[in-house]
Amino acid sequence: MQTLIKNIKELVQVETGRQKLRAQGKEMAQMETVKDAYLLVEDGKIKAFGPMSEWKAKSGERRVEKEVDATGRLVFPTFCDSHTHLVYANSREHEFVDKIRGLSYEEIAKRGGGILNSAKATAAASEQELYDMGRQRLEEAMRLGTGAIEIKSGYGLTTESELKLLRVIRRLKENSPLTIKSNFLGAHGIPMEYRGHQEDYVDLVINEMIPRVADEGLADFIDVFCDQGFFTVDDTARILEAGIKHGMRPKIHANEMAVSGGVQVGVKYNAISVDHLEQMGDAEIECLKGTDTMPTILPGCAFFLNLPLSPARRMVEAGLPVAMASDYNPGTSPSCNMQLILSMACIRYRLTPEEALNATTLNTAYAMDVSHELGTIAVGKKANFYITKPIASYEYMPYSYGENKVERVFLNGVEM
Ligand code: NIG
Ligand code: FE
């Protein structure tokens, strides 16, 4: 089955030469486009693209099974959202109000709120309820232009509850048109009964949870919330080693609350990404150079918690790649809107539109290990793209924040 998108005002973020797995340093500012373009899809993959004049010359204007006229509209690859906690049971707007009144995220967590609050609600929810909520949220993310998403467990914090979350994620993987990767985050919070002897909880994660998760093949990645007030560098190292032994690649939370050693331990265990990075010194930037680890910034979380901004520009200027994801979760970033992340990348972190697009598509695809098949418009990649409403230019995408500029979404070549 072939689908032709024709008369595209501008086809954005194409790759014509050798396909890159990620963009770093100066490469982040490079982004190719084709004006007055066509895009041909066959059997779910990108078959060809180029100027309309080329299509007319080579096709003799032959008609294909499905044609879409994109006059006045731009086409972009869908966003890849490489860091979410999309499967959760309850919203947490009461804590939001507590924060406005002056409590910090860490203080709420210490009192047993925060992640533990979500864990209680998750334990009470059935697998079907969690699945239905997950489906709805995925639909919302897709309508905003997201075509691939990573989803973490971490609101279970007991073996059964963590397995329940991961089984929900597996069902979403099997039944959703989005490309989904799963991440086991048993070490997300320290349950009340383990306070003061958290190494026993770490033992539970290592000796009971990880083997069960691996037995059922439930996780692509292993995550730890390595930060002040949560898991230590030693806890993290032990958990990552166990995860690696069971075939899971590390992808961790680091340096949100403090310069915690999280970046270093992530790099040491060849994490595919280290995420958050609100607290970054020169040593952290140095340590990421020349590694396979993608530094990932979560602008929604910094916005929602009023945290310091990660030094994105300094990282790019140091030659590093930078990715930006939503961190969609009920406690620190209750939005899956990657268009908003794109805007924040430019407005708050001073990335150019080209850099911001690379940060939210190709580099996030890398951070979830799918950049060989997603993240740009390239021949042979999955045909995951969106057509905008009539807009003036690609710079309008980050410029006009808060408005949904996506009109039609195609995943695997099929209109959603
Ligand atoms: O990425 N920082 C740790 N985990 C999540 C927040 C989880 C929550 O508060 O529910 C995050 O921000
Ligand atoms: Fe997170």
Coordinates of C-alpha atoms and ligand atoms in Angstrom, one line a residue:
M1 CA 0.0 0.0 0.0
Q2 CA 1.4 3.4 -1.0
T3 CA 0.5 6.8 0.4
L4 CA 1.6 10.1 -1.2
I5 CA 1.7 13.3 0.8
K6 CA 2.0 16.0 -1.9
N7 CA 2.4 19.8 -2.1
I8 CA 4.1 20.0 1.3
K9 CA 5.1 23.6 1.9
E10 CA 8.2 22.3 3.7
L11 CA 9.3 18.8 4.7
V12 CA 11.3 19.3 7.8
Q13 CA 14.3 17.3 9.3
V14 CA 15.1 15.1 6.3
E15 CA 18.2 13.1 6.1
T16 CA 19.6 12.6 2.6
G17 CA 23.1 11.5 3.2
R18 CA 24.3 8.9 5.8
Q19 CA 21.8 8.6 8.6
K20 CA 23.1 9.7 12.0
L21 CA 22.1 7.9 15.2
R22 CA 22.3 11.2 17.2
A23 CA 23.4 14.8 16.7
Q24 CA 26.0 16.4 19.0
G25 CA 27.7 19.7 19.4
K26 CA 27.6 21.8 16.2
E27 CA 25.6 19.0 14.4
M28 CA 22.7 19.9 16.6
A29 CA 22.2 23.1 14.6
Q30 CA 22.1 21.2 11.3
M31 CA 18.7 20.4 9.9
E32 CA 17.8 19.8 6.3
T33 CA 14.4 20.6 4.8
V34 CA 12.8 20.3 1.4
K35 CA 10.5 23.1 0.2
D36 CA 7.4 22.3 -2.0
A37 CA 8.0 18.6 -1.3
Y38 CA 6.4 15.2 -1.6
L39 CA 6.7 12.2 0.8
L40 CA 6.0 8.7 -0.4
V41 CA 5.2 6.0 2.1
E42 CA 5.1 2.2 1.3
D43 CA 4.1 -0.5 3.7
G44 CA 4.6 1.6 6.8
K45 CA 8.0 2.9 5.8
I46 CA 9.4 6.0 4.1
K47 CA 10.0 5.1 0.5
A48 CA 11.0 8.4 -1.0
F49 CA 10.8 12.2 -0.7
G50 CA 12.0 15.2 -2.5
P51 CA 10.8 18.3 -4.4
M52 CA 7.4 18.0 -6.1
S53 CA 9.0 18.7 -9.5
E54 CA 11.0 15.5 -9.1
W55 CA 7.8 13.5 -8.2
K56 CA 6.0 14.9 -11.2
A57 CA 9.0 14.1 -13.5
K58 CA 9.5 10.5 -12.3
S59 CA 5.9 9.5 -11.7
G60 CA 4.3 11.1 -14.7
E61 CA 1.8 12.2 -12.1
R62 CA 0.6 8.6 -11.6
R63 CA -1.8 8.3 -8.8
V64 CA -1.2 6.1 -5.7
E65 CA -3.8 4.4 -3.5
K66 CA -4.0 7.2 -1.0
E67 CA -3.1 10.9 -1.7
V68 CA -3.1 13.7 0.8
D69 CA -2.8 17.3 -0.3
A70 CA -0.7 19.2 2.3
T71 CA -0.9 22.6 0.6
G72 CA 0.1 25.4 3.1
R73 CA 1.2 22.8 5.7
L74 CA 4.5 21.5 6.9
V75 CA 5.5 17.9 7.7
F76 CA 7.7 16.9 10.6
P77 CA 8.9 13.6 12.0
T78 CA 6.8 12.8 15.1
F79 CA 8.4 13.5 18.5
C80 CA 10.1 10.8 20.4
D81 CA 9.4 11.2 24.1
S82 CA 12.2 9.2 25.8
H83 CA 11.3 9.8 29.5
T84 CA 7.8 9.3 30.9
H85 CA 6.0 7.8 33.8
L86 CA 2.7 7.6 31.8
V87 CA 1.1 4.7 33.7
Y88 CA -0.1 6.1 37.0
A89 CA -3.3 6.0 38.9
N90 CA -4.0 9.4 40.4
S91 CA -3.3 13.1 39.8
R92 CA -1.6 15.1 42.6
E93 CA -3.0 18.6 42.4
H94 CA -3.2 18.8 46.2
E95 CA 0.6 18.6 46.5
F96 CA 0.8 21.2 43.7
V97 CA -1.1 23.5 46.0
D98 CA 1.2 22.5 49.0
K99 CA 4.2 23.5 46.8
I100 CA 2.6 26.9 46.0
R101 CA 2.2 27.4 49.7
G102 CA 6.0 26.8 50.2
L103 CA 6.7 23.1 50.7
S104 CA 9.5 21.7 48.6
Y105 CA 9.3 18.5 46.5
E106 CA 11.7 16.8 48.9
E107 CA 9.7 17.8 52.0
I108 CA 6.5 16.4 50.6
A109 CA 8.4 13.1 49.8
K110 CA 9.8 13.0 53.3
R111 CA 6.2 13.2 54.7
G112 CA 5.2 10.1 52.6
G113 CA 3.6 12.1 49.9
G114 CA 4.9 12.4 46.3
I115 CA 5.9 9.1 44.8
L116 CA 4.5 7.1 47.8
N117 CA 1.2 8.8 47.4
S118 CA 1.1 7.6 43.8
A119 CA 2.2 4.1 44.9
K120 CA -0.8 3.8 47.2
A121 CA -3.2 4.7 44.5
T122 CA -1.5 2.4 42.0
A123 CA -1.7 -0.5 44.4
A124 CA -5.4 0.0 44.7
A125 CA -6.0 0.2 40.9
S126 CA -6.6 -2.8 38.7
E127 CA -4.5 -3.7 35.7
Q128 CA -7.4 -2.9 33.5
E129 CA -8.0 0.5 35.0
L130 CA -4.3 1.4 34.6
Y131 CA -4.4 0.1 31.0
D132 CA -7.4 2.2 30.1
M133 CA -5.8 5.4 31.6
G134 CA -2.6 4.6 29.8
R135 CA -4.4 4.2 26.5
Q136 CA -6.1 7.5 26.9
R137 CA -2.9 9.3 27.7
L138 CA -1.1 7.8 24.8
E139 CA -3.9 9.0 22.5
E140 CA -3.5 12.5 23.9
A141 CA 0.3 12.4 23.4
M142 CA -0.2 11.2 19.8
R143 CA -2.6 14.0 19.0
L144 CA 0.1 16.4 20.1
G145 CA 2.6 14.8 17.7
T146 CA 4.3 12.1 19.7
G147 CA 5.0 8.8 17.8
A148 CA 7.4 7.0 20.2
I149 CA 7.5 6.9 23.9
E150 CA 9.4 5.4 26.8
I151 CA 7.3 4.4 29.9
K152 CA 8.7 3.6 33.3
S153 CA 7.3 1.6 36.2
G154 CA 8.1 3.0 39.6
Y155 CA 4.7 3.7 41.2
G156 CA 4.6 0.1 42.4
L157 CA 7.5 -0.2 44.9
T158 CA 6.4 -3.8 45.8
T159 CA 7.2 -6.7 43.6
E160 CA 3.6 -7.4 42.7
S161 CA 2.7 -3.8 42.0
E162 CA 5.9 -3.2 39.9
L163 CA 5.1 -6.3 37.8
K164 CA 1.5 -5.1 37.4
L165 CA 2.7 -1.7 36.0
L166 CA 5.2 -3.4 33.7
R167 CA 2.5 -5.8 32.4
V168 CA 0.3 -2.8 31.7
I169 CA 3.2 -1.3 29.7
R170 CA 3.6 -4.5 27.8
R171 CA -0.1 -4.5 26.9
L172 CA 0.2 -0.9 25.7
K173 CA 3.2 -1.9 23.6
E174 CA 1.3 -4.8 22.0
N175 CA -1.8 -2.8 21.3
S176 CA -0.7 0.8 20.6
P177 CA 0.4 2.2 17.2
L178 CA 3.1 4.2 19.0
T179 CA 6.6 2.7 19.4
I180 CA 7.0 2.0 23.1
K181 CA 10.0 1.1 25.3
S182 CA 9.6 -0.1 28.9
N183 CA 11.8 0.9 31.8
F184 CA 11.9 -0.8 35.2
L185 CA 12.2 1.8 37.9
G186 CA 11.7 -0.2 41.1
A187 CA 14.2 2.2 42.8
H188 CA 12.0 5.2 42.4
G189 CA 11.1 5.9 46.1
I190 CA 11.9 4.4 49.4
P191 CA 8.7 2.8 51.0
M192 CA 8.0 4.0 54.5
E193 CA 8.7 0.6 56.1
Y194 CA 12.3 0.7 54.7
R195 CA 13.1 4.2 56.0
G196 CA 16.4 4.0 57.9
H197 CA 17.5 0.8 56.3
Q198 CA 17.0 1.4 52.6
E199 CA 19.7 -1.1 51.7
D200 CA 17.0 -3.8 52.5
Y201 CA 14.8 -2.3 49.9
V202 CA 17.7 -2.2 47.4
D203 CA 18.2 -5.9 48.2
L204 CA 14.5 -6.6 47.4
V205 CA 14.9 -4.8 44.1
I206 CA 18.0 -6.8 43.2
N207 CA 17.1 -10.2 44.5
E208 CA 13.4 -10.4 43.9
M209 CA 12.2 -7.7 41.5
I210 CA 14.9 -7.7 38.8
P211 CA 14.9 -11.5 38.3
R212 CA 11.1 -11.6 38.1
V213 CA 11.0 -8.7 35.6
A214 CA 13.7 -10.4 33.6
D215 CA 11.9 -13.8 33.6
E216 CA 8.8 -12.2 32.1
G217 CA 10.9 -10.1 29.7
L218 CA 9.1 -7.0 30.9
A219 CA 11.8 -4.3 30.6
D220 CA 14.1 -2.9 28.0
F221 CA 15.8 -0.6 30.5
I222 CA 16.7 -0.3 34.2
D223 CA 16.3 3.0 36.0
V224 CA 17.2 4.4 39.5
F225 CA 16.3 7.7 41.0
C226 CA 19.9 8.5 42.1
D227 CA 19.7 11.7 44.1
Q228 CA 19.9 13.4 47.4
G229 CA 17.1 12.0 49.6
F230 CA 16.5 9.1 47.4
F231 CA 19.0 6.4 46.2
T232 CA 22.8 6.7 46.7
V233 CA 25.5 6.2 44.2
D234 CA 26.3 2.9 45.9
D235 CA 22.7 1.8 45.8
T236 CA 22.6 2.8 42.1
A237 CA 25.8 0.9 41.2
R238 CA 24.5 -2.3 42.8
I239 CA 21.1 -2.0 41.1
L240 CA 22.5 -1.2 37.7
E241 CA 25.0 -4.1 37.9
A242 CA 22.1 -6.5 38.6
G243 CA 20.0 -5.0 35.8
I244 CA 22.8 -5.3 33.3
K245 CA 23.3 -9.0 34.3
H246 CA 19.7 -9.5 33.4
G247 CA 19.9 -7.8 30.0
M248 CA 18.6 -4.4 30.8
R249 CA 20.5 -1.3 29.8
P250 CA 20.7 1.6 32.4
K251 CA 18.9 4.8 31.8
I252 CA 18.7 6.8 35.0
H253 CA 17.4 9.8 36.9
A254 CA 20.4 12.0 38.0
N255 CA 21.3 15.4 39.4
E256 CA 17.8 16.8 39.9
M257 CA 18.2 17.8 43.6
A258 CA 21.9 17.9 43.9
V259 CA 25.3 17.2 42.3
S260 CA 24.9 13.7 43.4
G261 CA 27.4 11.6 41.4
G262 CA 24.5 10.3 39.4
V263 CA 26.0 11.4 36.0
Q264 CA 29.3 9.7 36.8
V265 CA 27.7 6.4 37.9
G266 CA 25.4 6.5 34.8
V267 CA 28.4 6.9 32.5
K268 CA 30.4 4.3 34.4
Y269 CA 27.7 1.7 33.6
N270 CA 27.2 2.9 30.0
A271 CA 23.7 4.3 30.6
I272 CA 21.9 5.0 27.3
S273 CA 20.9 8.3 29.0
V274 CA 21.2 10.3 32.2
D275 CA 18.1 12.4 32.8
H276 CA 17.1 15.6 34.6
L277 CA 20.6 17.3 35.0
E278 CA 19.3 20.4 36.7
Q279 CA 22.5 20.4 38.9
M280 CA 25.5 20.2 36.6
G281 CA 29.1 21.2 37.2
D282 CA 32.0 21.2 34.8
A283 CA 33.0 17.8 36.0
E284 CA 29.7 16.4 34.9
I285 CA 30.0 17.9 31.5
E286 CA 33.6 16.6 31.2
C287 CA 32.6 13.2 32.2
L288 CA 29.9 12.9 29.5
K289 CA 32.4 13.8 26.7
G290 CA 33.2 10.9 24.3
T291 CA 30.7 8.6 25.9
D292 CA 27.6 6.8 24.4
T293 CA 25.4 8.4 27.1
M294 CA 22.8 10.9 26.0
P295 CA 22.4 13.8 28.5
T296 CA 18.6 14.4 28.7
I297 CA 17.0 17.5 30.0
L298 CA 13.4 17.5 31.3
P299 CA 12.1 21.1 30.8
G300 CA 8.6 20.4 32.1
C301 CA 9.9 19.2 35.5
A302 CA 12.2 22.3 35.9
F303 CA 9.2 24.5 35.0
F304 CA 6.7 22.8 37.3
L305 CA 9.1 22.7 40.3
N306 CA 10.8 26.0 39.6
L307 CA 14.2 24.3 39.5
P308 CA 17.4 25.8 38.2
L309 CA 17.8 25.3 34.4
S310 CA 20.1 22.7 33.1
P311 CA 23.0 24.3 31.2
A312 CA 21.9 23.1 27.7
R313 CA 23.9 25.7 25.8
R314 CA 27.1 25.0 27.7
M315 CA 26.6 21.3 27.0
V316 CA 26.1 21.9 23.2
E317 CA 29.0 24.2 23.1
A318 CA 31.2 21.6 24.8
G319 CA 30.4 19.3 21.9
L320 CA 27.8 17.1 23.7
P321 CA 24.5 16.0 22.3
V322 CA 21.4 17.1 24.3
A323 CA 18.0 15.4 24.3
M324 CA 14.8 16.9 25.8
A325 CA 11.8 14.8 26.9
S326 CA 8.5 15.5 28.8
D327 CA 9.0 13.5 32.0
Y328 CA 5.2 13.1 31.9
N329 CA 4.2 12.2 35.5
P330 CA 1.7 13.3 38.1
G331 CA 4.2 14.8 40.6
T332 CA 6.7 16.9 38.6
S333 CA 5.4 17.3 35.1
P334 CA 1.8 16.6 34.4
S335 CA 1.9 17.2 30.7
C336 CA 2.8 15.0 27.7
N337 CA 2.9 18.0 25.4
M338 CA 6.2 17.7 23.4
Q339 CA 5.3 20.9 21.4
L340 CA 5.6 22.7 24.7
I341 CA 9.0 21.1 25.4
L342 CA 10.1 22.2 22.0
S343 CA 9.1 25.8 22.9
M344 CA 10.8 25.6 26.3
A345 CA 14.0 24.3 24.6
C346 CA 14.1 27.6 22.7
I347 CA 12.7 30.1 25.2
R348 CA 14.2 28.9 28.4
Y349 CA 17.3 27.0 27.3
R350 CA 18.3 29.2 24.3
L351 CA 18.5 26.4 21.8
T352 CA 17.8 27.4 18.2
P353 CA 14.7 25.8 16.6
E354 CA 17.0 23.4 14.7
E355 CA 18.8 22.4 17.9
A356 CA 15.5 22.0 19.7
L357 CA 14.0 19.8 17.0
N358 CA 17.1 17.6 17.1
A359 CA 16.8 17.5 20.9
T360 CA 13.2 16.3 20.8
T361 CA 13.3 13.9 17.8
L362 CA 16.6 12.3 16.8
N363 CA 18.3 12.6 20.2
T364 CA 15.4 11.4 22.2
A365 CA 15.1 8.5 19.7
Y366 CA 18.7 7.7 20.5
A367 CA 17.9 7.8 24.2
M368 CA 15.3 5.1 23.8
D369 CA 17.4 3.1 21.3
V370 CA 15.2 3.6 18.3
S371 CA 17.1 6.2 16.3
H372 CA 18.0 3.7 13.6
E373 CA 14.3 3.6 12.7
L374 CA 12.8 6.9 13.9
G375 CA 13.6 10.5 14.7
T376 CA 14.0 11.9 11.2
I377 CA 12.5 11.7 7.8
A378 CA 14.8 9.2 6.0
V379 CA 14.3 6.5 3.4
G380 CA 13.7 3.2 5.2
K381 CA 12.7 4.6 8.5
K382 CA 9.2 4.1 10.0
A383 CA 6.7 6.5 8.4
N384 CA 5.9 8.3 11.6
F385 CA 5.1 12.0 10.9
Y386 CA 2.6 14.8 11.4
I387 CA 1.1 17.4 9.1
T388 CA 0.7 20.8 10.7
K389 CA -2.2 23.2 10.4
P390 CA -1.5 25.9 7.9
I391 CA 1.6 27.7 9.4
A392 CA 4.2 30.0 8.0
S393 CA 7.5 28.3 8.8
Y394 CA 9.1 25.6 10.9
E395 CA 10.2 28.3 13.4
Y396 CA 6.5 28.9 14.1
M397 CA 6.4 25.5 15.9
P398 CA 8.5 26.5 18.9
Y399 CA 7.4 30.2 18.6
S400 CA 3.7 29.6 19.1
Y401 CA 3.7 27.9 22.5
G402 CA 0.6 26.5 24.0
E403 CA -1.3 26.0 20.8
N404 CA -1.7 22.6 19.1
K405 CA -0.3 23.1 15.6
V406 CA -0.6 19.4 14.7
E407 CA -3.5 18.6 12.3
R408 CA -3.0 15.0 11.2
V409 CA -0.8 12.2 12.5
F410 CA 0.5 9.2 10.6
L411 CA 2.2 6.3 12.4
N412 CA 3.6 3.4 10.5
G413 CA 2.2 5.1 7.4
V414 CA -1.4 4.9 8.7
E415 CA -3.4 8.0 9.5
M416 CA -4.5 8.0 13.1
Ligands
NIG1 O1 11.3 12.3 37.0 N1 12.4 12.5 39.9 C1 11.9 11.4 40.0 N2 10.8 10.9 39.4 C2 9.9 11.7 38.7 C3 8.8 12.3 39.6 C4 8.0 11.3 40.2 C5 6.8 11.8 41.0 O2 7.0 12.8 41.7 O3 5.8 11.2 40.9 C6 10.6 12.7 37.9 O4 10.5 13.9 38.1
FE2 FE 11.2 11.0 35.6

